[in-house]
PDB file of C-alpha atoms and ligand atoms in Angstrom:
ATOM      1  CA  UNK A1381     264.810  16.499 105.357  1.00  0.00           C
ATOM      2  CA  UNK A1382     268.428  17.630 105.508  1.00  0.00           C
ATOM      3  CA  UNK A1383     269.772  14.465 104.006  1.00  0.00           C
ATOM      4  CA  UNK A1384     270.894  13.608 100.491  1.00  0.00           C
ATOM      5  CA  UNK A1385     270.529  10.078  99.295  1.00  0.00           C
ATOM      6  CA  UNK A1386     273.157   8.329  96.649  1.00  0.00           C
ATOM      7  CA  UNK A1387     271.725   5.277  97.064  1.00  0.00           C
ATOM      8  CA  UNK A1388     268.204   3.861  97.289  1.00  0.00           C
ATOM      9  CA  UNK A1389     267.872   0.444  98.890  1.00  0.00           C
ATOM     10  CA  UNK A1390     264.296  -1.408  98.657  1.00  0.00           C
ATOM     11  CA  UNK A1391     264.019  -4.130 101.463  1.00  0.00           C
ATOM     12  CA  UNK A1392     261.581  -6.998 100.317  1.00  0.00           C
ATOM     13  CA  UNK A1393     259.350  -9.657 101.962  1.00  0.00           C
ATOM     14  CA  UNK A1394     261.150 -10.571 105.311  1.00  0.00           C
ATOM     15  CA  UNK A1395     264.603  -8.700 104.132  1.00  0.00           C
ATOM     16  CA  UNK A1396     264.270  -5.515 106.139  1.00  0.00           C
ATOM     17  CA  UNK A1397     266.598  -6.637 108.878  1.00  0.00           C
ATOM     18  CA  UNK A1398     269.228  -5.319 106.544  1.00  0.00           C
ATOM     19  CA  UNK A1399     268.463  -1.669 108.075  1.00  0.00           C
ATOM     20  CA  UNK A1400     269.773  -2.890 110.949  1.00  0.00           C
ATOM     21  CA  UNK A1401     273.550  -2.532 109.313  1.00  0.00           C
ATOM     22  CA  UNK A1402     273.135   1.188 108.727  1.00  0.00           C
ATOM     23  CA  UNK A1403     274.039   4.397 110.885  1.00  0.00           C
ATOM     24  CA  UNK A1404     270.607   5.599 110.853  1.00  0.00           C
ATOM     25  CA  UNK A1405     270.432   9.686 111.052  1.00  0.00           C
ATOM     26  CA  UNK A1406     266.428  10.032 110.789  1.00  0.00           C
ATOM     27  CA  UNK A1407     263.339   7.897 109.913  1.00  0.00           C
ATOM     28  CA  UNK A1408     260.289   8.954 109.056  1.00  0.00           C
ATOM     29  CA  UNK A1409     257.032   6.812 108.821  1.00  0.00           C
ATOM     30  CA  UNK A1410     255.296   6.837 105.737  1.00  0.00           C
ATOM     31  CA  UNK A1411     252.252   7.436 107.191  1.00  0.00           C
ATOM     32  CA  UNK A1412     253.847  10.967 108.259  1.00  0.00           C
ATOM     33  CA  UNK A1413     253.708  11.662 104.213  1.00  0.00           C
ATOM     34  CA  UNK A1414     250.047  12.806 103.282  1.00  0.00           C
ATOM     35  CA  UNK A1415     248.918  10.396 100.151  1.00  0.00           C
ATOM     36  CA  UNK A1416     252.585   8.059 100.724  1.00  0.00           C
ATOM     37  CA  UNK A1417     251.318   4.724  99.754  1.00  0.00           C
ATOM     38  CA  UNK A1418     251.109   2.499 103.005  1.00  0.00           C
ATOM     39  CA  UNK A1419     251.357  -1.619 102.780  1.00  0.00           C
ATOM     40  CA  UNK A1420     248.939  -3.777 104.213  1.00  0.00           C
ATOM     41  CA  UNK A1421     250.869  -6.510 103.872  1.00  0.00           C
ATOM     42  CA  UNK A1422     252.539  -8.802 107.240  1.00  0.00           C
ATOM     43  CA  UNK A1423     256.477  -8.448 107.623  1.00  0.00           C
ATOM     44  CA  UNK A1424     256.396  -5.361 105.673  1.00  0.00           C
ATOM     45  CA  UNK A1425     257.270  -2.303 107.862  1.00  0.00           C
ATOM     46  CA  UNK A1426     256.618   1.305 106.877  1.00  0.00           C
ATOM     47  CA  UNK A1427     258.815   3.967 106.813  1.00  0.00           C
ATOM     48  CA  UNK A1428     262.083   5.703 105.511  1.00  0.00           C
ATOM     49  CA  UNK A1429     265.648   5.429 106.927  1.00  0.00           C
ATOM     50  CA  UNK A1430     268.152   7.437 106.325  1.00  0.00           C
ATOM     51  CA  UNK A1431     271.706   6.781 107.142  1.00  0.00           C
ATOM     52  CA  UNK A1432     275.143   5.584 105.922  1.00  0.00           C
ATOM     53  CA  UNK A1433     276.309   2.185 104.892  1.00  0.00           C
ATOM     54  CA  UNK A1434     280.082   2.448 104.662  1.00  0.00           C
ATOM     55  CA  UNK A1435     280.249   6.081 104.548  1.00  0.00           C
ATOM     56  CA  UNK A1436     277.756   6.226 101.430  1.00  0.00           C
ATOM     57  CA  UNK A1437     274.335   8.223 102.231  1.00  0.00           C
ATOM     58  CA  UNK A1438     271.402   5.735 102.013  1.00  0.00           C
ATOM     59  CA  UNK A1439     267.516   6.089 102.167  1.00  0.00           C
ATOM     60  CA  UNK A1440     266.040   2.818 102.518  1.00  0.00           C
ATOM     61  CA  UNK A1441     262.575   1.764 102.406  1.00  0.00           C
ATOM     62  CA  UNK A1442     261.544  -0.516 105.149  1.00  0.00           C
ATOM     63  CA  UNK A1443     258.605  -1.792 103.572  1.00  0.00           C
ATOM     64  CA  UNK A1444     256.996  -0.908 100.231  1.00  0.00           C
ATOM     65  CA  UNK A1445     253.446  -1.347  98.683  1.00  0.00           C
ATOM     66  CA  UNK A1446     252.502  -3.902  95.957  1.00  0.00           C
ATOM     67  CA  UNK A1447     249.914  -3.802  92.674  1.00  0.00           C
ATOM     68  CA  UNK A1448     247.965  -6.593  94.305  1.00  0.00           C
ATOM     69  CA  UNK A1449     246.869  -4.158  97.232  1.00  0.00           C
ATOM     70  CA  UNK A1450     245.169  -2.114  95.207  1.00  0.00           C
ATOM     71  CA  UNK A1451     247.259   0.926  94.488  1.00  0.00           C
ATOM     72  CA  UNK A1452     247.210   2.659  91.506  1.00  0.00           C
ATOM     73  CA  UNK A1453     250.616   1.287  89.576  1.00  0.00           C
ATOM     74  CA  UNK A1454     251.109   5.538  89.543  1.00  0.00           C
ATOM     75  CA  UNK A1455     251.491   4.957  93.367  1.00  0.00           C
ATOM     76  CA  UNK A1456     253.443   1.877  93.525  1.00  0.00           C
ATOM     77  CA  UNK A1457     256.221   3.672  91.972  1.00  0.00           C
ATOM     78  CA  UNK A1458     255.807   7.009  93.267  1.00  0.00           C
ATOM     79  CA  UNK A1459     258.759   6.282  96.284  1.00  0.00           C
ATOM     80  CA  UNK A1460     261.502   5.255  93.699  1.00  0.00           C
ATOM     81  CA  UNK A1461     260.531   8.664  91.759  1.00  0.00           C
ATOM     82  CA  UNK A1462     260.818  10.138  95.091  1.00  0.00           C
ATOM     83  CA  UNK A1463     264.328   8.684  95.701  1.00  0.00           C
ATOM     84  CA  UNK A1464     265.307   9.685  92.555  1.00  0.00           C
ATOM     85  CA  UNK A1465     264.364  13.205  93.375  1.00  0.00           C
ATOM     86  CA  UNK A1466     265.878  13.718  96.704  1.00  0.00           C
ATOM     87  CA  UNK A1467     269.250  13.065  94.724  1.00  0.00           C
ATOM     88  CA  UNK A1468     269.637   8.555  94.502  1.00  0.00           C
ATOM     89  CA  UNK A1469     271.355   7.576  91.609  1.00  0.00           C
ATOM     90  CA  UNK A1470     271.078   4.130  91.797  1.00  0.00           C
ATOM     91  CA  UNK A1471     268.297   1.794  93.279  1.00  0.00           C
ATOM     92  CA  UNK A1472     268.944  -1.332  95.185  1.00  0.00           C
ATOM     93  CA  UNK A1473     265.859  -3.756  95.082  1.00  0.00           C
ATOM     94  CA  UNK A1474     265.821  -6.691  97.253  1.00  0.00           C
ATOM     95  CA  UNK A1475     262.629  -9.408  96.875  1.00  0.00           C
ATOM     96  CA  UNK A1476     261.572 -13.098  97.607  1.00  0.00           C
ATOM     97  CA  UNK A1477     260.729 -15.128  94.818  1.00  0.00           C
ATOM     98  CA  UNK A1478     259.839 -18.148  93.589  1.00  0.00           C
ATOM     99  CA  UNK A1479     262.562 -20.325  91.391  1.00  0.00           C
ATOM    100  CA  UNK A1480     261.218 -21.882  88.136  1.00  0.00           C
ATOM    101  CA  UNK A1481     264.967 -22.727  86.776  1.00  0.00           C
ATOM    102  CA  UNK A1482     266.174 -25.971  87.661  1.00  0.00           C
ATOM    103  CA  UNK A1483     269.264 -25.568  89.013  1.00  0.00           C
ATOM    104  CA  UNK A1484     267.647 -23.145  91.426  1.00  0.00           C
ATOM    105  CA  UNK A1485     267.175 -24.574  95.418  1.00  0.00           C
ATOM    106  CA  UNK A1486     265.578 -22.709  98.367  1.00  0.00           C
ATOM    107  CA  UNK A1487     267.930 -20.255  99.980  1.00  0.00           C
ATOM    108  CA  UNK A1488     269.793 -19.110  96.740  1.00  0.00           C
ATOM    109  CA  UNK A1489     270.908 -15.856  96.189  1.00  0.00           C
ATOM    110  CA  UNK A1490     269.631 -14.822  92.605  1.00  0.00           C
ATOM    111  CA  UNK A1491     271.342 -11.700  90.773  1.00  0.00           C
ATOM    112  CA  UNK A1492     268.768 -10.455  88.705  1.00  0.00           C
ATOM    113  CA  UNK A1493     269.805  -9.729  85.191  1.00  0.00           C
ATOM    114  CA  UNK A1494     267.689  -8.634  83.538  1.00  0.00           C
ATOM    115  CA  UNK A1495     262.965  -8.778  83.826  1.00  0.00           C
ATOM    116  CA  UNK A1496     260.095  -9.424  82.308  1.00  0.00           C
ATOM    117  CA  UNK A1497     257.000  -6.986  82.335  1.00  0.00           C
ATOM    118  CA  UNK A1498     254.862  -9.175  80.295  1.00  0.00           C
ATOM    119  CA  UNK A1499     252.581 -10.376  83.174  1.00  0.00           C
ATOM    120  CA  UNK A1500     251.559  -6.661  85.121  1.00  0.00           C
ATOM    121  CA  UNK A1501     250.536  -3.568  83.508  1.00  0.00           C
ATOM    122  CA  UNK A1502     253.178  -1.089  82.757  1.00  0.00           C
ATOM    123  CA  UNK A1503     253.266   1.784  85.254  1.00  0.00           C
ATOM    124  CA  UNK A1504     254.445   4.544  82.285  1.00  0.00           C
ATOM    125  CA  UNK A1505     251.035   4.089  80.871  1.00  0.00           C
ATOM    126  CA  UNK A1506     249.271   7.495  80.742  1.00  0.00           C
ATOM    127  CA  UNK A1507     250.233  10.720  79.604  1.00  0.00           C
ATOM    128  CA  UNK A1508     254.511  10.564  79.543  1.00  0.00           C
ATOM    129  CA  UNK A1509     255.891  13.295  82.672  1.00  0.00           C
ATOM    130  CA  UNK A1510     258.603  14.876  80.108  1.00  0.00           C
ATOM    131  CA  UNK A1511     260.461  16.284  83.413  1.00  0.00           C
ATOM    132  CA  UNK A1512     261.470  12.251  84.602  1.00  0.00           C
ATOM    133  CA  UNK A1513     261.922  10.817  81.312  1.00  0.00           C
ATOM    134  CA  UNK A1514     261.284   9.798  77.447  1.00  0.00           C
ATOM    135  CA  UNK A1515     257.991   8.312  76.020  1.00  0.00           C
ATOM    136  CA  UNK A1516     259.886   5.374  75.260  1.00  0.00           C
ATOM    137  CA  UNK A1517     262.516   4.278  77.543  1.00  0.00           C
ATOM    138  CA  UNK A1518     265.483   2.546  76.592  1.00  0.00           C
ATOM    139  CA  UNK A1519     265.852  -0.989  78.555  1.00  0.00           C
ATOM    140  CA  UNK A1520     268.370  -2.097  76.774  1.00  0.00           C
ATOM    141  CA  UNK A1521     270.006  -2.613  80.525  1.00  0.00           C
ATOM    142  CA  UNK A1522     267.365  -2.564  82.702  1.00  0.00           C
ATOM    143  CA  UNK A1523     269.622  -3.994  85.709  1.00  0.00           C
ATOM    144  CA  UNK A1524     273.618  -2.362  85.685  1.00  0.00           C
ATOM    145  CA  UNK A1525     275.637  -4.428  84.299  1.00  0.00           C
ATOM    146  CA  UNK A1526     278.391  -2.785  86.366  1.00  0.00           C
ATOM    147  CA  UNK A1527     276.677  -3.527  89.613  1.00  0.00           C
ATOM    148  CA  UNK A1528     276.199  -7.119  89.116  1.00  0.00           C
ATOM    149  CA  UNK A1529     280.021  -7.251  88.396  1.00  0.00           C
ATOM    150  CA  UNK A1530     280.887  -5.729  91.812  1.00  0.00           C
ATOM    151  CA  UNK A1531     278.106  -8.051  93.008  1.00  0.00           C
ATOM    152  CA  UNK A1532     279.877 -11.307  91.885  1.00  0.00           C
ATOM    153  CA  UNK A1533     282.833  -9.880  92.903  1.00  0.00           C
ATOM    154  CA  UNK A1534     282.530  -9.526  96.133  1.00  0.00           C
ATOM    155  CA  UNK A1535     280.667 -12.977  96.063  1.00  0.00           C
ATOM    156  CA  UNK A1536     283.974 -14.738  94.849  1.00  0.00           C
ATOM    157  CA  UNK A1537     285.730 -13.221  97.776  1.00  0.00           C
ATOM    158  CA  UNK A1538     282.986 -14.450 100.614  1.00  0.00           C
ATOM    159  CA  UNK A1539     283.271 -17.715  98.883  1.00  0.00           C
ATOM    160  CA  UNK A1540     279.517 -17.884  98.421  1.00  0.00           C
ATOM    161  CA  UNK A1541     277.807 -18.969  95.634  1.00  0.00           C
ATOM    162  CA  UNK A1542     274.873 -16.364  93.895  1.00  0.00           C
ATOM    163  CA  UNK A1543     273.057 -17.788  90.914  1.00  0.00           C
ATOM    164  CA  UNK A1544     272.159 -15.271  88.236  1.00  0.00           C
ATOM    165  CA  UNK A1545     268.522 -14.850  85.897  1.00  0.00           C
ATOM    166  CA  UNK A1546     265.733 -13.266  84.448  1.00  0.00           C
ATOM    167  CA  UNK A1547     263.150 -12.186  86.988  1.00  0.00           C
ATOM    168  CA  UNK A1548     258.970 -12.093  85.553  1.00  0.00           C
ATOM    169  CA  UNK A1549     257.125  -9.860  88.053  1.00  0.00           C
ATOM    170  CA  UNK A1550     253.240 -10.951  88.284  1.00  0.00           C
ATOM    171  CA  UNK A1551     250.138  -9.161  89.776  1.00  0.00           C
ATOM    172  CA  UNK A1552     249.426 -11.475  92.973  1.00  0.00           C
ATOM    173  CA  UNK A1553     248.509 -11.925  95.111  1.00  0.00           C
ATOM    174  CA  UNK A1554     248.115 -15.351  94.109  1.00  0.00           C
ATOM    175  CA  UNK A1555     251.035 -17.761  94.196  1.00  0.00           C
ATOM    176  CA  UNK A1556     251.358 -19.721  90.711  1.00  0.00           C
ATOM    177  CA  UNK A1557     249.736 -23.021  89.889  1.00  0.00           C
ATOM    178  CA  UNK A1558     252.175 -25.857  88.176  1.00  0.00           C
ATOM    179  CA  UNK A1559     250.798 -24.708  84.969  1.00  0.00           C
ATOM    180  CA  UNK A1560     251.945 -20.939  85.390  1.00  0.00           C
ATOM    181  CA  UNK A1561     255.423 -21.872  86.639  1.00  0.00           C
ATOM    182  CA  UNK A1562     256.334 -23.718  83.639  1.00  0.00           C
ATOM    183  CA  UNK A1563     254.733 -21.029  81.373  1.00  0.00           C
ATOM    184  CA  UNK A1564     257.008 -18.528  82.353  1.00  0.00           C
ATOM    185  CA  UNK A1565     260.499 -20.783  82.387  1.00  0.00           C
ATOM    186  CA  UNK A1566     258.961 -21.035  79.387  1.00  0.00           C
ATOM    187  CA  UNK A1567     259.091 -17.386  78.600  1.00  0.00           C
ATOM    188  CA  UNK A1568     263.051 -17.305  79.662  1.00  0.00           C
ATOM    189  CA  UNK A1569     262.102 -16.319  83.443  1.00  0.00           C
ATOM    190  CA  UNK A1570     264.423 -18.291  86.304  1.00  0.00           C
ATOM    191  CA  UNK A1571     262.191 -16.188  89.327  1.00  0.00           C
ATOM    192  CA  UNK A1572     258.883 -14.842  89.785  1.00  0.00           C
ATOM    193  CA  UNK A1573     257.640 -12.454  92.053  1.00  0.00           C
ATOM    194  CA  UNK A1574     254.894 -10.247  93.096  1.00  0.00           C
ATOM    195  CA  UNK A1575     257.537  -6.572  93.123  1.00  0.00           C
ATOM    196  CA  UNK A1576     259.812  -4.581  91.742  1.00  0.00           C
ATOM    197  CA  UNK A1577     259.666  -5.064  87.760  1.00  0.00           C
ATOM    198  CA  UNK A1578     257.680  -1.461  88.079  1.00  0.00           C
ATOM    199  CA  UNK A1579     260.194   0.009  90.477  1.00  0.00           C
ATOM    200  CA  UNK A1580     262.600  -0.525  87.605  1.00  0.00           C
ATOM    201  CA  UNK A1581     260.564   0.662  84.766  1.00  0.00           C
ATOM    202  CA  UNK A1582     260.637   4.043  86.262  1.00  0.00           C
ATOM    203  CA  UNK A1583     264.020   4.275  87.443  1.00  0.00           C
ATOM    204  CA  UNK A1584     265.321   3.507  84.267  1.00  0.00           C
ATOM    205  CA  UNK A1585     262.564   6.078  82.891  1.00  0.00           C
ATOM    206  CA  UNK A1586     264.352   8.418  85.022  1.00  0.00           C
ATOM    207  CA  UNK A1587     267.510   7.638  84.660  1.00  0.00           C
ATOM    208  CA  UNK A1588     268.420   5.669  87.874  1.00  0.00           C
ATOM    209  CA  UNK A1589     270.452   2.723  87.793  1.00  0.00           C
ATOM    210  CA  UNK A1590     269.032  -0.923  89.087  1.00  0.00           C
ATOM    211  CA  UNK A1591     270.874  -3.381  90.987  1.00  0.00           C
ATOM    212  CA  UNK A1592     268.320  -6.756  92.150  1.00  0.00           C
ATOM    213  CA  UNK A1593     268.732  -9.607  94.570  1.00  0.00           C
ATOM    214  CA  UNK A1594     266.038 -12.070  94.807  1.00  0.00           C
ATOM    215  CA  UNK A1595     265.830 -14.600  97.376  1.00  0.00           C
ATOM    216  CA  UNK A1596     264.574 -18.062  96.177  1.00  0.00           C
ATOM    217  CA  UNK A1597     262.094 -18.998  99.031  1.00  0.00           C
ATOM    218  CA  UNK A1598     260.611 -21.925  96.780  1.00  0.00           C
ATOM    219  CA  UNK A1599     260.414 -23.820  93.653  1.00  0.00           C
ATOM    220  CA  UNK A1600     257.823 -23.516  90.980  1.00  0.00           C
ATOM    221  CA  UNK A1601     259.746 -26.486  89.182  1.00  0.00           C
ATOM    222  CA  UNK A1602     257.932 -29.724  88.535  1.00  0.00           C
ATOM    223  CA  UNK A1603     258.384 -32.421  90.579  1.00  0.00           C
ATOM    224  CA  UNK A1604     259.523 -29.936  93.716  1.00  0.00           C
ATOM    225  CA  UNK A1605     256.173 -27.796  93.885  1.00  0.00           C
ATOM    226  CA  UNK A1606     255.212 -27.623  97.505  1.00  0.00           C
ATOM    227  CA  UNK A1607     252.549 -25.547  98.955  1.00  0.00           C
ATOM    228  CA  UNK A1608     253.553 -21.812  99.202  1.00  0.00           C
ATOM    229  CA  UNK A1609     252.567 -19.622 102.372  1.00  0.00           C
ATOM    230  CA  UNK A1610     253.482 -16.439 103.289  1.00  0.00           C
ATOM    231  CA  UNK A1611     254.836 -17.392 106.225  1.00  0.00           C
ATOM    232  CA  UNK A1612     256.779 -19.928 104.772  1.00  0.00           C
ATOM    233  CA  UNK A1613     258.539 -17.289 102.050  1.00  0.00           C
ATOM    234  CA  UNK A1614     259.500 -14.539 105.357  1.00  0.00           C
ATOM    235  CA  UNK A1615     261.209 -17.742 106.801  1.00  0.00           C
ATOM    236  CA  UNK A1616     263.267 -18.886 103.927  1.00  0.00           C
ATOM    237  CA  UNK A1617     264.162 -14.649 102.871  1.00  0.00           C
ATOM    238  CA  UNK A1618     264.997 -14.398 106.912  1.00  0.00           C
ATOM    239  CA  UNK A1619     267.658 -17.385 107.165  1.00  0.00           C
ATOM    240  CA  UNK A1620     269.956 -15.708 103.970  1.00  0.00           C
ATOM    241  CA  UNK A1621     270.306 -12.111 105.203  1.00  0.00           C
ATOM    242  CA  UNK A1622     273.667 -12.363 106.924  1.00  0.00           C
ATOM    243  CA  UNK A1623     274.892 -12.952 102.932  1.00  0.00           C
ATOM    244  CA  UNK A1624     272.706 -10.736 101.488  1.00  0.00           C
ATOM    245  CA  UNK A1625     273.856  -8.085 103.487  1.00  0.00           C
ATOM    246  CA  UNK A1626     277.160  -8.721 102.697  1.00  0.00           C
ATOM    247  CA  UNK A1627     276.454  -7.834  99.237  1.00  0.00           C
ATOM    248  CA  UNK A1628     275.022  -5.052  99.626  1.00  0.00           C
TER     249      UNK A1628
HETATM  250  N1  LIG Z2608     255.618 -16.839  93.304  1.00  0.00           N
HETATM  251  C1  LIG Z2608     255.408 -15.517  93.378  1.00  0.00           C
HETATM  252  N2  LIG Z2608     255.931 -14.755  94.314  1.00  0.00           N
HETATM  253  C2  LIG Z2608     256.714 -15.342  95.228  1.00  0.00           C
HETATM  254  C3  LIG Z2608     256.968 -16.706  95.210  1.00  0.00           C
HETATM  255  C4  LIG Z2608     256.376 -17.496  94.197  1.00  0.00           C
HETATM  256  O1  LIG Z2608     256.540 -18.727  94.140  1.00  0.00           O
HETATM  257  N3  LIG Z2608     257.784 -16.980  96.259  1.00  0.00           N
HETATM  258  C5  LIG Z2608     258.014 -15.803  96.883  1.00  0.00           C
HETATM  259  N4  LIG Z2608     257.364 -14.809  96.261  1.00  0.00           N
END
């Protein structure tokens, strides 16, 4: 493809509308890619856009595939090595998740600061690929620093409120019990979520800078635990994208 990337965007659970702000120039389907990982998963579409937001060359994934599916953690994270190659130099992750801090309500905007791998199986495990990165990556700032300053930035001018926290990624596909929802607040976690804690162990293996927005679609706080459903989770990520977008 004649196109060079800056940025890599990742649109989550019910969040890919926000392709619909870019000047596409060319998609491509991932099932056009012999071996591209393909999701199985409802509300997830499936392919590659390339365009501008604001001038700045994007590729965006419209759709990406989980640990819970069955892939190989080696293919979960093969597009953001991908990205990385075709010339991004900074990955922008988007995700639902559930909210285990207190202050937390549906419909938040959460800047994530900073994750926890604890809970899935690191995707760096194997024999280290010298050409991407170092046998033991720094994470020291996992998520830019930099980024989440122009984030809440641009927040304070829209007037909107984004909370900020730790994000624990799980295995799914199972929704937590009570139990599990306290365990990881916990741990220090204020989200959790089925995505993108190995998306940003290998960017950072390779040198790509993270920037993370999780939607709150629910509560895993005691007292407030209703029953989860898929469904339920595309609704609540669909009804903030207008400020999401503006973020981005
Ligand atoms: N747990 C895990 N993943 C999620 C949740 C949750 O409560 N909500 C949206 N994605």
């Amino acid at each position: 493809i004649k196109f060079q990337p800056k940025v890599a965007l990742i649109l989550g659970s019910g969040l890919g509308d926000y392709a619909e702000t870019m000047q596409v120039e060319e998609t491509m389907e991932y099932t056009e890619i012999e071996g591209f990982p393909v999701s199985t998963v409802a509300g997830h579409k499936g392919r590659f856009l390339f365009g501008y937001v604001e001038g700045v060359p994007v590729v965006a994934m419209q759709g990406r595939v989980h640990f819970y599916e069955g892939y190989p953690m080696q293919d979960v994270v093969l597009p953001v090595r991908l990205m990385g190659m075709l010339g991004a130099k900074i990955v922008m992750l988007t995700n639902a998740a559930g909210g285990v801090n207190f202050d937390f309500h549906p419909g938040d905007l959460m800047l994530i600061t900073d994750q926890i791998t604890t809970a899935v199986p690191s995707p760096l495990i194997g024999p280290n690929i010298e050409e991407l990165g170092v046998r033991f990556p720094d994470m020291s700032e996992a998520y830019s620093k930099e980024l989440i300053r122009k984030a809440d930035e641009i927040a304070e001018e829209k007037a909107s409120k984004v909370q900020h926290g730790v994000y624990i990624g799980t295995q799914g596909p199972t929704f937590e019990t009570p139990a599990e929802y306290k365990m990881f607040r916990i741990w220090g976690a204020d989200a959790v979520g089925m995505s993108t804690v190995p998306e940003v162990i290998v960017a950072n293996h390779c040198g790509i800078k993270c920037f993370g927005i999780s939607v709150i679609t629910d509560l895993g706080v005691e007292g407030k635990i209703v029953e989860v459903s898929h469904e339920e989770v595309q609704k609540a990520a669909d009804a903030v994208q207008p400020l999401m977008a503006e973020i981005m």
